[in-house]
Protein backbone atom coordinates (compact mmCIF):
# COMPACT_ATOMS: atom_id res chain seq x y z
CA UNK A 1 0.00 0.00 0.00
CA UNK A 2 1.39 3.35 -1.01
CA UNK A 3 1.55 5.86 1.82
CA UNK A 4 2.07 9.59 1.52
CA UNK A 5 2.85 11.77 4.52
CA UNK A 6 2.99 15.56 4.34
CA UNK A 7 4.82 17.85 6.73
CA UNK A 8 6.04 21.42 6.96
CA UNK A 9 2.85 23.38 7.28
CA UNK A 10 2.38 26.17 9.79
CA UNK A 11 1.29 29.70 10.53
CA UNK A 12 3.23 32.45 8.79
CA UNK A 13 2.78 36.07 7.87
CA UNK A 14 2.09 37.24 4.35
CA UNK A 15 5.29 37.46 2.33
CA UNK A 16 6.99 34.65 4.21
CA UNK A 17 8.11 31.28 2.86
CA UNK A 18 7.41 27.67 3.76
CA UNK A 19 8.63 24.36 2.39
CA UNK A 20 6.29 21.40 2.44
CA UNK A 21 7.54 17.84 2.22
CA UNK A 22 5.80 14.65 1.16
CA UNK A 23 7.46 11.35 1.98
CA UNK A 24 6.52 8.33 -0.08
CA UNK A 25 6.57 4.73 1.13
CA UNK A 26 5.30 1.42 -0.19
CA UNK A 27 5.44 0.06 -3.72
CA UNK A 28 7.20 2.35 -6.14
CA UNK A 29 5.45 3.69 -9.20
CA UNK A 30 8.35 4.32 -11.45
CA UNK A 31 7.56 6.54 -14.37
CA UNK A 32 4.60 8.23 -12.75
CA UNK A 33 4.14 11.82 -11.72
CA UNK A 34 3.04 13.33 -8.42
CA UNK A 35 1.22 16.49 -7.43
CA UNK A 36 0.26 18.94 -4.73
CA UNK A 37 -3.33 20.03 -4.20
CA UNK A 38 -4.88 22.33 -1.62
CA UNK A 39 -8.27 22.81 -0.10
CA UNK A 40 -9.48 25.91 1.68
CA UNK A 41 -12.49 25.80 4.03
CA UNK A 42 -15.73 25.53 2.12
CA UNK A 43 -13.96 25.18 -1.21
CA UNK A 44 -13.19 22.33 -3.55
CA UNK A 45 -9.76 20.77 -3.67
CA UNK A 46 -7.67 22.59 -6.24
CA UNK A 47 -4.56 21.75 -8.20
CA UNK A 48 -1.34 23.47 -7.17
CA UNK A 49 1.53 21.78 -9.01
CA UNK A 50 2.61 18.53 -10.67
CA UNK A 51 6.06 17.07 -11.25
CA UNK A 52 7.09 14.25 -13.55
CA UNK A 53 8.94 11.19 -12.34
CA UNK A 54 12.19 12.51 -13.78
CA UNK A 55 11.69 15.77 -11.93
CA UNK A 56 12.48 17.73 -15.08
CA UNK A 57 8.96 18.83 -15.98
CA UNK A 58 6.64 20.77 -13.72
CA UNK A 59 3.17 22.20 -14.14
CA UNK A 60 1.73 24.97 -11.97
CA UNK A 61 -1.62 26.54 -11.33
CA UNK A 62 -1.69 30.15 -12.50
CA UNK A 63 -2.34 31.31 -8.95
CA UNK A 64 1.04 30.02 -7.72
CA UNK A 65 3.20 30.32 -10.82
CA UNK A 66 6.39 32.23 -10.09
CA UNK A 67 5.98 31.84 -6.32
CA UNK A 68 5.88 28.08 -5.73
CA UNK A 69 8.39 25.46 -6.86
CA UNK A 70 7.74 21.73 -6.89
CA UNK A 71 10.66 19.31 -6.75
CA UNK A 72 11.62 15.82 -5.69
CA UNK A 73 14.79 14.22 -4.40
CA UNK A 74 17.02 11.93 -6.46
CA UNK A 75 15.91 8.86 -4.54
CA UNK A 76 12.31 9.68 -5.50
CA UNK A 77 11.21 9.20 -1.89
CA UNK A 78 10.37 12.80 -1.08
CA UNK A 79 8.56 15.53 -2.95
CA UNK A 80 8.73 19.18 -1.95
CA UNK A 81 6.76 22.36 -2.44
CA UNK A 82 8.73 25.52 -1.84
CA UNK A 83 6.27 28.34 -1.27
CA UNK A 84 7.55 31.91 -1.41
CA UNK A 85 5.79 35.27 -1.16
CA UNK A 86 2.85 33.64 0.56
CA UNK A 87 -0.50 35.37 0.45
CA UNK A 88 -3.56 35.05 2.67
CA UNK A 89 -5.34 33.32 -0.19
CA UNK A 90 -2.78 30.51 0.01
CA UNK A 91 -4.30 29.48 3.33
CA UNK A 92 -5.48 25.89 2.96
CA UNK A 93 -4.77 22.29 3.79
CA UNK A 94 -2.14 21.04 1.37
CA UNK A 95 -2.20 17.45 0.12
CA UNK A 96 0.28 15.43 -1.88
CA UNK A 97 -1.10 12.91 -4.33
CA UNK A 98 0.03 10.10 -6.58
CA UNK A 99 -1.71 8.06 -9.28
CA UNK A 100 -2.06 4.29 -9.34
CA UNK A 101 -1.84 4.40 -13.12
CA UNK A 102 -0.78 6.94 -15.64
CA UNK A 103 -3.30 9.43 -17.00
CA UNK A 104 -2.83 11.59 -20.04
CA UNK A 105 -1.21 14.97 -19.51
CA UNK A 106 -4.41 16.92 -20.01
CA UNK A 107 -5.96 15.16 -16.99
CA UNK A 108 -3.05 15.44 -14.57
CA UNK A 109 -4.36 18.62 -12.94
CA UNK A 110 -7.59 16.91 -11.86
CA UNK A 111 -7.97 15.51 -8.37
CA UNK A 112 -9.89 12.58 -9.83
CA UNK A 113 -6.71 11.50 -11.63
CA UNK A 114 -5.01 10.63 -8.34
CA UNK A 115 -5.55 7.53 -6.26
CA UNK A 116 -3.27 7.98 -3.28
CA UNK A 117 -3.45 10.95 -0.94
CA UNK A 118 -1.70 12.09 2.18
CA UNK A 119 -3.55 13.31 5.26
CA UNK A 120 -2.73 16.94 4.53
CA UNK A 121 -0.77 19.68 6.26
CA UNK A 122 -2.30 23.01 7.27
CA UNK A 123 -0.88 26.26 5.97
CA UNK A 124 -2.21 29.50 7.44
CA UNK A 125 -1.03 32.83 6.08
CA UNK A 126 -1.95 35.86 8.14
CA UNK A 127 -2.23 39.24 6.46
Tab-separated table of N, CA, C and O in Angstrom:
chain	number	residue	atom	x	y	z
A	1	UNK	N	0.838	-1.180	0.000
A	1	UNK	CA	0.000	0.000	0.000
A	1	UNK	C	0.883	1.243	0.000
A	1	UNK	O	1.756	1.395	0.840
A	2	UNK	N	0.642	2.112	-0.938
A	2	UNK	CA	1.391	3.353	-1.010
A	2	UNK	C	0.924	4.286	0.098
A	2	UNK	O	-0.275	4.443	0.329
A	3	UNK	N	1.885	4.888	0.777
A	3	UNK	CA	1.554	5.859	1.825
A	3	UNK	C	2.269	7.167	1.541
A	3	UNK	O	3.453	7.186	1.215
A	4	UNK	N	1.542	8.246	1.713
A	4	UNK	CA	2.071	9.590	1.522
A	4	UNK	C	1.878	10.359	2.819
A	4	UNK	O	0.774	10.350	3.386
A	5	UNK	N	2.924	11.023	3.278
A	5	UNK	CA	2.846	11.774	4.524
A	5	UNK	C	3.413	13.169	4.301
A	5	UNK	O	4.592	13.315	3.956
A	6	UNK	N	2.567	14.180	4.499
A	6	UNK	CA	2.994	15.561	4.336
A	6	UNK	C	3.484	16.132	5.660
A	6	UNK	O	3.046	15.702	6.735
A	7	UNK	N	4.350	17.122	5.548
A	7	UNK	CA	4.816	17.848	6.726
A	7	UNK	C	5.288	19.230	6.283
A	7	UNK	O	5.464	19.476	5.080
A	8	UNK	N	5.484	20.121	7.253
A	8	UNK	CA	6.044	21.423	6.963
A	8	UNK	C	5.082	22.582	6.997
A	8	UNK	O	5.488	23.731	6.828
A	9	UNK	N	3.807	22.302	7.212
A	9	UNK	CA	2.848	23.384	7.276
A	9	UNK	C	3.025	24.209	8.539
A	9	UNK	O	3.802	23.855	9.434
A	10	UNK	N	2.295	25.322	8.604
A	10	UNK	CA	2.379	26.169	9.787
A	10	UNK	C	1.678	27.481	9.575
A	10	UNK	O	0.998	27.695	8.570
A	11	UNK	N	1.871	28.359	10.556
A	11	UNK	CA	1.288	29.698	10.533
A	11	UNK	C	2.400	30.698	10.239
A	11	UNK	O	3.396	30.753	10.974
A	12	UNK	N	2.232	31.458	9.179
A	12	UNK	CA	3.235	32.446	8.789
A	12	UNK	C	2.540	33.740	8.401
A	12	UNK	O	1.333	33.763	8.141
A	13	UNK	N	3.309	34.797	8.316
A	13	UNK	CA	2.775	36.074	7.866
A	13	UNK	C	2.877	36.178	6.347
A	13	UNK	O	3.703	35.517	5.712
A	14	UNK	N	2.051	37.010	5.789
A	14	UNK	CA	2.089	37.241	4.349
A	14	UNK	C	3.494	37.696	3.940
A	14	UNK	O	4.128	38.479	4.641
A	15	UNK	N	3.956	37.145	2.820
A	15	UNK	CA	5.287	37.459	2.330
A	15	UNK	C	6.349	36.471	2.752
A	15	UNK	O	7.454	36.469	2.197
A	16	UNK	N	6.027	35.636	3.709
A	16	UNK	CA	6.985	34.646	4.208
A	16	UNK	C	7.058	33.433	3.273
A	16	UNK	O	6.334	33.354	2.276
A	17	UNK	N	7.926	32.507	3.647
A	17	UNK	CA	8.115	31.282	2.863
A	17	UNK	C	7.909	30.056	3.747
A	17	UNK	O	8.108	30.107	4.964
A	18	UNK	N	7.521	28.975	3.111
A	18	UNK	CA	7.413	27.667	3.760
A	18	UNK	C	7.831	26.615	2.751
A	18	UNK	O	7.646	26.804	1.542
A	19	UNK	N	8.350	25.492	3.254
A	19	UNK	CA	8.627	24.364	2.388
A	19	UNK	C	7.897	23.147	2.917
A	19	UNK	O	8.128	22.716	4.057
A	20	UNK	N	7.013	22.619	2.097
A	20	UNK	CA	6.286	21.405	2.437
A	20	UNK	C	7.038	20.198	1.901
A	20	UNK	O	7.673	20.268	0.852
A	21	UNK	N	6.932	19.098	2.642
A	21	UNK	CA	7.542	17.840	2.215
A	21	UNK	C	6.478	16.757	2.164
A	21	UNK	O	5.524	16.778	2.938
A	22	UNK	N	6.683	15.804	1.275
A	22	UNK	CA	5.797	14.645	1.164
A	22	UNK	C	6.689	13.413	1.027
A	22	UNK	O	7.390	13.259	0.025
A	23	UNK	N	6.671	12.576	2.046
A	23	UNK	CA	7.463	11.348	1.982
A	23	UNK	C	6.596	10.217	1.449
A	23	UNK	O	5.408	10.121	1.763
A	24	UNK	N	7.227	9.383	0.643
A	24	UNK	CA	6.521	8.325	-0.080
A	24	UNK	C	7.058	6.972	0.383
A	24	UNK	O	8.261	6.752	0.406
A	25	UNK	N	6.150	6.068	0.741
A	25	UNK	CA	6.574	4.733	1.127
A	25	UNK	C	5.641	3.716	0.496
A	25	UNK	O	4.543	4.039	0.062
A	26	UNK	N	6.099	2.465	0.425
A	26	UNK	CA	5.304	1.421	-0.191
A	26	UNK	C	5.813	1.118	-1.588
A	26	UNK	O	6.905	1.542	-1.965
A	27	UNK	N	5.012	0.424	-2.364
A	27	UNK	CA	5.439	0.061	-3.716
A	27	UNK	C	5.775	1.288	-4.540
A	27	UNK	O	5.112	2.307	-4.462
A	28	UNK	N	6.818	1.204	-5.312
A	28	UNK	CA	7.199	2.349	-6.142
A	28	UNK	C	6.320	2.393	-7.376
A	28	UNK	O	5.687	1.418	-7.765
A	29	UNK	N	6.223	3.533	-7.978
A	29	UNK	CA	5.451	3.691	-9.202
A	29	UNK	C	6.329	4.412	-10.214
A	29	UNK	O	6.035	5.528	-10.622
A	30	UNK	N	7.376	3.740	-10.553
A	30	UNK	CA	8.354	4.318	-11.451
A	30	UNK	C	7.717	4.788	-12.732
A	30	UNK	O	6.903	4.086	-13.337
A	31	UNK	N	8.094	5.998	-13.137
A	31	UNK	CA	7.561	6.543	-14.366
A	31	UNK	C	6.330	7.393	-14.177
A	31	UNK	O	5.860	7.987	-15.126
A	32	UNK	N	5.802	7.433	-12.973
A	32	UNK	CA	4.602	8.227	-12.749
A	32	UNK	C	4.954	9.607	-12.214
A	32	UNK	O	6.058	9.878	-11.776
A	33	UNK	N	4.009	10.454	-12.190
A	33	UNK	CA	4.139	11.823	-11.717
A	33	UNK	C	3.506	11.929	-10.337
A	33	UNK	O	2.860	10.986	-9.870
A	34	UNK	N	3.689	13.056	-9.699
A	34	UNK	CA	3.041	13.328	-8.416
A	34	UNK	C	2.622	14.786	-8.382
A	34	UNK	O	3.084	15.589	-9.193
A	35	UNK	N	1.765	15.132	-7.444
A	35	UNK	CA	1.224	16.491	-7.432
A	35	UNK	C	0.923	16.973	-6.017
A	35	UNK	O	0.833	16.186	-5.073
A	36	UNK	N	0.773	18.279	-5.933
A	36	UNK	CA	0.255	18.945	-4.735
A	36	UNK	C	-1.102	19.552	-5.064
A	36	UNK	O	-1.269	20.158	-6.122
A	37	UNK	N	-2.034	19.378	-4.144
A	37	UNK	CA	-3.334	20.027	-4.203
A	37	UNK	C	-3.532	20.779	-2.895
A	37	UNK	O	-2.825	20.554	-1.921
A	38	UNK	N	-4.526	21.646	-2.864
A	38	UNK	CA	-4.878	22.330	-1.620
A	38	UNK	C	-6.386	22.502	-1.552
A	38	UNK	O	-7.069	22.528	-2.565
A	39	UNK	N	-6.846	22.630	-0.322
A	39	UNK	CA	-8.273	22.806	-0.103
A	39	UNK	C	-8.493	23.797	1.022
A	39	UNK	O	-8.075	23.558	2.159
A	40	UNK	N	-9.130	24.901	0.691
A	40	UNK	CA	-9.482	25.914	1.677
A	40	UNK	C	-10.865	25.592	2.236
A	40	UNK	O	-11.652	24.890	1.589
A	41	UNK	N	-11.189	26.091	3.426
A	41	UNK	CA	-12.489	25.802	4.029
A	41	UNK	C	-13.636	26.188	3.113
A	41	UNK	O	-13.666	27.299	2.571
A	42	UNK	N	-14.551	25.261	2.920
A	42	UNK	CA	-15.726	25.527	2.117
A	42	UNK	C	-15.492	25.527	0.620
A	42	UNK	O	-16.410	25.833	-0.146
A	43	UNK	N	-14.279	25.180	0.214
A	43	UNK	CA	-13.962	25.184	-1.208
A	43	UNK	C	-13.551	23.789	-1.669
A	43	UNK	O	-13.212	22.924	-0.878
A	44	UNK	N	-13.592	23.600	-2.985
A	44	UNK	CA	-13.186	22.332	-3.551
A	44	UNK	C	-11.658	22.227	-3.540
A	44	UNK	O	-10.945	23.235	-3.513
A	45	UNK	N	-11.194	20.992	-3.592
A	45	UNK	CA	-9.756	20.768	-3.675
A	45	UNK	C	-9.253	21.261	-5.030
A	45	UNK	O	-9.852	20.962	-6.062
A	46	UNK	N	-8.167	22.016	-5.002
A	46	UNK	CA	-7.673	22.588	-6.244
A	46	UNK	C	-6.221	22.202	-6.497
A	46	UNK	O	-5.432	22.022	-5.564
A	47	UNK	N	-5.893	22.098	-7.754
A	47	UNK	CA	-4.560	21.746	-8.198
A	47	UNK	C	-3.581	22.869	-7.894
A	47	UNK	O	-3.905	24.048	-8.067
A	48	UNK	N	-2.394	22.501	-7.434
A	48	UNK	CA	-1.341	23.471	-7.168
A	48	UNK	C	-0.173	23.259	-8.133
A	48	UNK	O	0.231	24.188	-8.826
A	49	UNK	N	0.367	22.042	-8.157
A	49	UNK	CA	1.527	21.781	-9.007
A	49	UNK	C	1.689	20.290	-9.214
A	49	UNK	O	1.264	19.487	-8.370
A	50	UNK	N	2.331	19.922	-10.331
A	50	UNK	CA	2.610	18.528	-10.674
A	50	UNK	C	4.029	18.416	-11.159
A	50	UNK	O	4.522	19.272	-11.856
A	51	UNK	N	4.688	17.303	-10.795
A	51	UNK	CA	6.058	17.071	-11.251
A	51	UNK	C	6.159	15.682	-11.844
A	51	UNK	O	5.528	14.737	-11.357
A	52	UNK	N	6.898	15.546	-12.931
A	52	UNK	CA	7.091	14.247	-13.553
A	52	UNK	C	8.046	13.385	-12.741
A	52	UNK	O	8.735	13.880	-11.842
A	53	UNK	N	8.082	12.106	-13.070
A	53	UNK	CA	8.944	11.189	-12.340
A	53	UNK	C	10.408	11.613	-12.436
A	53	UNK	O	11.155	11.524	-11.465
A	54	UNK	N	10.797	12.086	-13.590
A	54	UNK	CA	12.185	12.508	-13.775
A	54	UNK	C	12.518	13.751	-12.973
A	54	UNK	O	13.672	14.022	-12.660
A	55	UNK	N	11.473	14.518	-12.643
A	55	UNK	CA	11.689	15.770	-11.934
A	55	UNK	C	12.016	16.929	-12.848
A	55	UNK	O	12.204	18.052	-12.385
A	56	UNK	N	12.061	16.679	-14.152
A	56	UNK	CA	12.478	17.725	-15.078
A	56	UNK	C	11.324	18.565	-15.604
A	56	UNK	O	11.542	19.622	-16.199
A	57	UNK	N	10.105	18.098	-15.429
A	57	UNK	CA	8.962	18.827	-15.980
A	57	UNK	C	7.961	19.114	-14.882
A	57	UNK	O	7.536	18.209	-14.163
A	58	UNK	N	7.590	20.373	-14.748
A	58	UNK	CA	6.637	20.773	-13.718
A	58	UNK	C	5.511	21.577	-14.340
A	58	UNK	O	5.697	22.272	-15.342
A	59	UNK	N	4.368	21.470	-13.728
A	59	UNK	CA	3.175	22.201	-14.144
A	59	UNK	C	2.624	22.919	-12.924
A	59	UNK	O	2.560	22.319	-11.845
A	60	UNK	N	2.212	24.176	-13.090
A	60	UNK	CA	1.727	24.966	-11.968
A	60	UNK	C	0.371	25.587	-12.262
A	60	UNK	O	0.067	25.942	-13.397
A	61	UNK	N	-0.412	25.748	-11.218
A	61	UNK	CA	-1.616	26.545	-11.329
A	61	UNK	C	-1.206	28.003	-11.516
A	61	UNK	O	-0.185	28.451	-10.977
A	62	UNK	N	-2.013	28.739	-12.242
A	62	UNK	CA	-1.692	30.147	-12.501
A	62	UNK	C	-1.550	30.934	-11.200
A	62	UNK	O	-0.738	31.857	-11.119
A	63	UNK	N	-2.316	30.560	-10.202
A	63	UNK	CA	-2.339	31.308	-8.952
A	63	UNK	C	-1.035	31.204	-8.169
A	63	UNK	O	-0.770	32.030	-7.290
A	64	UNK	N	-0.204	30.198	-8.470
A	64	UNK	CA	1.040	30.021	-7.719
A	64	UNK	C	2.272	30.137	-8.596
A	64	UNK	O	3.400	30.117	-8.092
A	65	UNK	N	2.080	30.270	-9.889
A	65	UNK	CA	3.198	30.316	-10.820
A	65	UNK	C	4.122	31.490	-10.478
A	65	UNK	O	3.669	32.607	-10.254
A	66	UNK	N	5.407	31.206	-10.427
A	66	UNK	CA	6.386	32.230	-10.087
A	66	UNK	C	6.645	32.362	-8.601
A	66	UNK	O	7.618	33.016	-8.203
A	67	UNK	N	5.801	31.770	-7.773
A	67	UNK	CA	5.980	31.845	-6.319
A	67	UNK	C	6.293	30.483	-5.710
A	67	UNK	O	7.022	30.397	-4.730
A	68	UNK	N	5.704	29.433	-6.266
A	68	UNK	CA	5.885	28.084	-5.731
A	68	UNK	C	6.781	27.277	-6.676
A	68	UNK	O	6.749	27.459	-7.892
A	69	UNK	N	7.544	26.358	-6.080
A	69	UNK	CA	8.391	25.461	-6.857
A	69	UNK	C	8.229	24.039	-6.339
A	69	UNK	O	8.410	23.787	-5.146
A	70	UNK	N	7.878	23.139	-7.242
A	70	UNK	CA	7.742	21.726	-6.889
A	70	UNK	C	9.027	21.009	-7.285
A	70	UNK	O	9.642	21.311	-8.319
A	71	UNK	N	9.447	20.062	-6.461
A	71	UNK	CA	10.664	19.314	-6.753
A	71	UNK	C	10.593	17.958	-6.053
A	71	UNK	O	9.692	17.710	-5.255
A	72	UNK	N	11.552	17.107	-6.377
A	72	UNK	CA	11.619	15.820	-5.691
A	72	UNK	C	13.087	15.425	-5.580
A	72	UNK	O	13.913	15.862	-6.363
A	73	UNK	N	13.402	14.587	-4.608
A	73	UNK	CA	14.791	14.220	-4.403
A	73	UNK	C	15.195	13.118	-5.377
A	73	UNK	O	14.364	12.490	-6.020
A	74	UNK	N	16.496	12.903	-5.489
A	74	UNK	CA	17.016	11.933	-6.463
A	74	UNK	C	16.548	10.517	-6.161
A	74	UNK	O	16.384	9.700	-7.066
A	75	UNK	N	16.357	10.205	-4.907
A	75	UNK	CA	15.912	8.859	-4.537
A	75	UNK	C	14.437	8.649	-4.798
A	75	UNK	O	13.931	7.525	-4.649
A	76	UNK	N	13.739	9.733	-5.176
A	76	UNK	CA	12.307	9.678	-5.498
A	76	UNK	C	11.466	9.264	-4.293
A	76	UNK	O	10.389	8.682	-4.451
A	77	UNK	N	11.984	9.550	-3.075
A	77	UNK	CA	11.213	9.201	-1.894
A	77	UNK	C	10.563	10.400	-1.236
A	77	UNK	O	9.745	10.241	-0.336
A	78	UNK	N	10.925	11.587	-1.671
A	78	UNK	CA	10.370	12.796	-1.078
A	78	UNK	C	10.090	13.822	-2.161
A	78	UNK	O	10.900	14.033	-3.066
A	79	UNK	N	8.938	14.442	-2.050
A	79	UNK	CA	8.560	15.533	-2.947
A	79	UNK	C	8.427	16.795	-2.100
A	79	UNK	O	8.017	16.719	-0.943
A	80	UNK	N	8.749	17.931	-2.684
A	80	UNK	CA	8.732	19.180	-1.954
A	80	UNK	C	7.863	20.216	-2.663
A	80	UNK	O	7.637	20.149	-3.874
A	81	UNK	N	7.413	21.180	-1.891
A	81	UNK	CA	6.757	22.358	-2.439
A	81	UNK	C	7.332	23.564	-1.713
A	81	UNK	O	7.011	23.780	-0.547
A	82	UNK	N	8.186	24.300	-2.393
A	82	UNK	CA	8.735	25.523	-1.840
A	82	UNK	C	7.757	26.644	-2.150
A	82	UNK	O	7.465	26.905	-3.324
A	83	UNK	N	7.267	27.298	-1.101
A	83	UNK	CA	6.272	28.342	-1.265
A	83	UNK	C	6.860	29.664	-0.801
A	83	UNK	O	7.182	29.816	0.382
A	84	UNK	N	7.008	30.596	-1.714
A	84	UNK	CA	7.548	31.912	-1.408
A	84	UNK	C	6.473	32.976	-1.601
A	84	UNK	O	5.461	32.743	-2.261
A	85	UNK	N	6.714	34.126	-1.022
A	85	UNK	CA	5.786	35.267	-1.163
A	85	UNK	C	4.357	34.833	-0.874
A	85	UNK	O	3.435	35.126	-1.652
A	86	UNK	N	4.164	34.172	0.235
A	86	UNK	CA	2.850	33.636	0.565
A	86	UNK	C	1.834	34.739	0.761
A	86	UNK	O	2.139	35.827	1.271
A	87	UNK	N	0.610	34.448	0.342
A	87	UNK	CA	-0.503	35.372	0.447
A	87	UNK	C	-1.581	34.748	1.316
A	87	UNK	O	-1.636	33.527	1.478
A	88	UNK	N	-2.474	35.579	1.827
A	88	UNK	CA	-3.558	35.054	2.671
A	88	UNK	C	-4.405	34.046	1.903
A	88	UNK	O	-4.916	33.083	2.486
A	89	UNK	N	-4.533	34.243	0.610
A	89	UNK	CA	-5.343	33.316	-0.188
A	89	UNK	C	-4.681	31.963	-0.390
A	89	UNK	O	-5.278	31.049	-0.963
A	90	UNK	N	-3.435	31.814	0.051
A	90	UNK	CA	-2.781	30.512	0.012
A	90	UNK	C	-3.146	29.654	1.219
A	90	UNK	O	-2.762	28.477	1.291
A	91	UNK	N	-3.873	30.221	2.150
A	91	UNK	CA	-4.295	29.481	3.332
A	91	UNK	C	-5.169	28.300	2.930
A	91	UNK	O	-6.176	28.471	2.240
A	92	UNK	N	-4.770	27.101	3.336
A	92	UNK	CA	-5.481	25.886	2.956
A	92	UNK	C	-4.792	24.690	3.600
A	92	UNK	O	-3.698	24.816	4.165
A	93	UNK	N	-5.438	23.553	3.489
A	93	UNK	CA	-4.773	22.287	3.794
A	93	UNK	C	-4.144	21.803	2.487
A	93	UNK	O	-4.818	21.742	1.461
A	94	UNK	N	-2.878	21.473	2.541
A	94	UNK	CA	-2.140	21.045	1.366
A	94	UNK	C	-1.963	19.532	1.394
A	94	UNK	O	-1.550	18.966	2.411
A	95	UNK	N	-2.262	18.904	0.255
A	95	UNK	CA	-2.195	17.455	0.118
A	95	UNK	C	-1.224	17.073	-0.996
A	95	UNK	O	-1.194	17.713	-2.043
A	96	UNK	N	-0.463	16.009	-0.772
A	96	UNK	CA	0.279	15.434	-1.881
A	96	UNK	C	-0.495	14.229	-2.404
A	96	UNK	O	-1.272	13.611	-1.658
A	97	UNK	N	-0.294	13.945	-3.671
A	97	UNK	CA	-1.096	12.913	-4.328
A	97	UNK	C	-0.270	12.180	-5.368
A	97	UNK	O	0.648	12.753	-5.967
A	98	UNK	N	-0.636	10.923	-5.582
A	98	UNK	CA	0.034	10.100	-6.584
A	98	UNK	C	-0.993	9.220	-7.282
A	98	UNK	O	-1.983	8.813	-6.662
A	99	UNK	N	-0.770	8.909	-8.550
A	99	UNK	CA	-1.712	8.063	-9.279
A	99	UNK	C	-1.320	6.593	-9.179
A	99	UNK	O	-0.156	6.255	-9.022
A	100	UNK	N	-2.325	5.727	-9.282
A	100	UNK	CA	-2.064	4.290	-9.341
A	100	UNK	C	-1.721	3.865	-10.763
A	100	UNK	O	-1.105	2.824	-10.980
A	101	UNK	N	-2.157	4.656	-11.716
A	101	UNK	CA	-1.842	4.398	-13.116
A	101	UNK	C	-1.707	5.744	-13.808
A	101	UNK	O	-2.205	6.760	-13.332
A	102	UNK	N	-1.042	5.700	-14.934
A	102	UNK	CA	-0.778	6.941	-15.637
A	102	UNK	C	-2.024	7.458	-16.344
A	102	UNK	O	-2.765	6.699	-16.952
A	103	UNK	N	-2.266	8.761	-16.216
A	103	UNK	CA	-3.303	9.435	-16.999
A	103	UNK	C	-2.640	10.355	-17.995
A	103	UNK	O	-1.495	10.771	-17.810
A	104	UNK	N	-3.384	10.706	-19.026
A	104	UNK	CA	-2.827	11.590	-20.041
A	104	UNK	C	-2.570	12.969	-19.436
A	104	UNK	O	-3.179	13.361	-18.436
A	105	UNK	N	-1.662	13.697	-20.054
A	105	UNK	CA	-1.208	14.968	-19.512
A	105	UNK	C	-2.349	15.947	-19.250
A	105	UNK	O	-2.334	16.677	-18.258
A	106	UNK	N	-3.321	15.953	-20.135
A	106	UNK	CA	-4.413	16.922	-20.007
A	106	UNK	C	-5.299	16.651	-18.793
A	106	UNK	O	-6.125	17.496	-18.446
A	107	UNK	N	-5.144	15.504	-18.153
A	107	UNK	CA	-5.959	15.165	-16.987
A	107	UNK	C	-5.177	15.252	-15.689
A	107	UNK	O	-5.757	15.064	-14.608
A	108	UNK	N	-3.889	15.533	-15.759
A	108	UNK	CA	-3.047	15.438	-14.571
A	108	UNK	C	-3.238	16.567	-13.578
A	108	UNK	O	-2.638	16.551	-12.508
A	109	UNK	N	-4.054	17.546	-13.885
A	109	UNK	CA	-4.365	18.617	-12.936
A	109	UNK	C	-5.671	18.335	-12.185
A	109	UNK	O	-6.074	19.128	-11.339
A	110	UNK	N	-6.307	17.242	-12.484
A	110	UNK	CA	-7.586	16.907	-11.864
A	110	UNK	C	-7.384	16.006	-10.651
A	110	UNK	O	-6.657	15.005	-10.719
A	111	UNK	N	-8.080	16.321	-9.584
A	111	UNK	CA	-7.971	15.510	-8.367
A	111	UNK	C	-8.429	14.073	-8.622
A	111	UNK	O	-7.920	13.131	-8.005
A	112	UNK	N	-9.372	13.918	-9.518
A	112	UNK	CA	-9.887	12.577	-9.827
A	112	UNK	C	-8.864	11.684	-10.531
A	112	UNK	O	-9.086	10.487	-10.672
A	113	UNK	N	-7.753	12.284	-10.970
A	113	UNK	CA	-6.705	11.503	-11.634
A	113	UNK	C	-5.707	10.901	-10.652
A	113	UNK	O	-4.752	10.260	-11.073
A	114	UNK	N	-5.940	11.100	-9.365
A	114	UNK	CA	-5.007	10.635	-8.343
A	114	UNK	C	-5.709	9.660	-7.413
A	114	UNK	O	-6.864	9.851	-7.041
A	115	UNK	N	-4.971	8.616	-7.050
A	115	UNK	CA	-5.555	7.532	-6.264
A	115	UNK	C	-5.040	7.482	-4.827
A	115	UNK	O	-5.709	6.941	-3.958
A	116	UNK	N	-3.867	8.005	-4.607
A	116	UNK	CA	-3.268	7.980	-3.276
A	116	UNK	C	-3.117	9.420	-2.777
A	116	UNK	O	-2.626	10.281	-3.507
A	117	UNK	N	-3.488	9.611	-1.527
A	117	UNK	CA	-3.455	10.948	-0.941
A	117	UNK	C	-2.849	10.882	0.453
A	117	UNK	O	-3.045	9.918	1.191
A	118	UNK	N	-2.155	11.952	0.807
A	118	UNK	CA	-1.704	12.091	2.177
A	118	UNK	C	-2.830	12.642	3.047
A	118	UNK	O	-3.928	12.920	2.561
A	119	UNK	N	-2.535	12.828	4.320
A	119	UNK	CA	-3.550	13.315	5.256
A	119	UNK	C	-3.658	14.832	5.250
A	119	UNK	O	-4.604	15.393	5.787
A	120	UNK	N	-2.693	15.497	4.635
A	120	UNK	CA	-2.734	16.944	4.528
A	120	UNK	C	-1.937	17.644	5.614
A	120	UNK	O	-1.758	17.117	6.717
A	121	UNK	N	-1.464	18.840	5.295
A	121	UNK	CA	-0.775	19.680	6.262
A	121	UNK	C	-1.330	21.095	6.129
A	121	UNK	O	-1.491	21.608	5.016
A	122	UNK	N	-1.633	21.710	7.261
A	122	UNK	CA	-2.304	23.007	7.273
A	122	UNK	C	-1.299	24.134	7.073
A	122	UNK	O	-0.256	24.194	7.734
A	123	UNK	N	-1.655	25.031	6.179
A	123	UNK	CA	-0.880	26.255	5.972
A	123	UNK	C	-1.820	27.433	6.224
A	123	UNK	O	-2.888	27.520	5.610
A	124	UNK	N	-1.428	28.311	7.135
A	124	UNK	CA	-2.212	29.498	7.440
A	124	UNK	C	-1.322	30.714	7.223
A	124	UNK	O	-0.240	30.818	7.820
A	125	UNK	N	-1.780	31.617	6.377
A	125	UNK	CA	-1.029	32.826	6.082
A	125	UNK	C	-1.819	34.016	6.601
A	125	UNK	O	-2.938	34.268	6.147
A	126	UNK	N	-1.259	34.716	7.553
A	126	UNK	CA	-1.948	35.861	8.137
A	126	UNK	C	-1.533	37.136	7.401
A	126	UNK	O	-0.370	37.320	7.042
A	127	UNK	N	-2.498	37.996	7.199
A	127	UNK	CA	-2.226	39.241	6.457
A	127	UNK	C	-1.926	40.383	7.411
A	127	UNK	O	-2.074	40.267	8.611
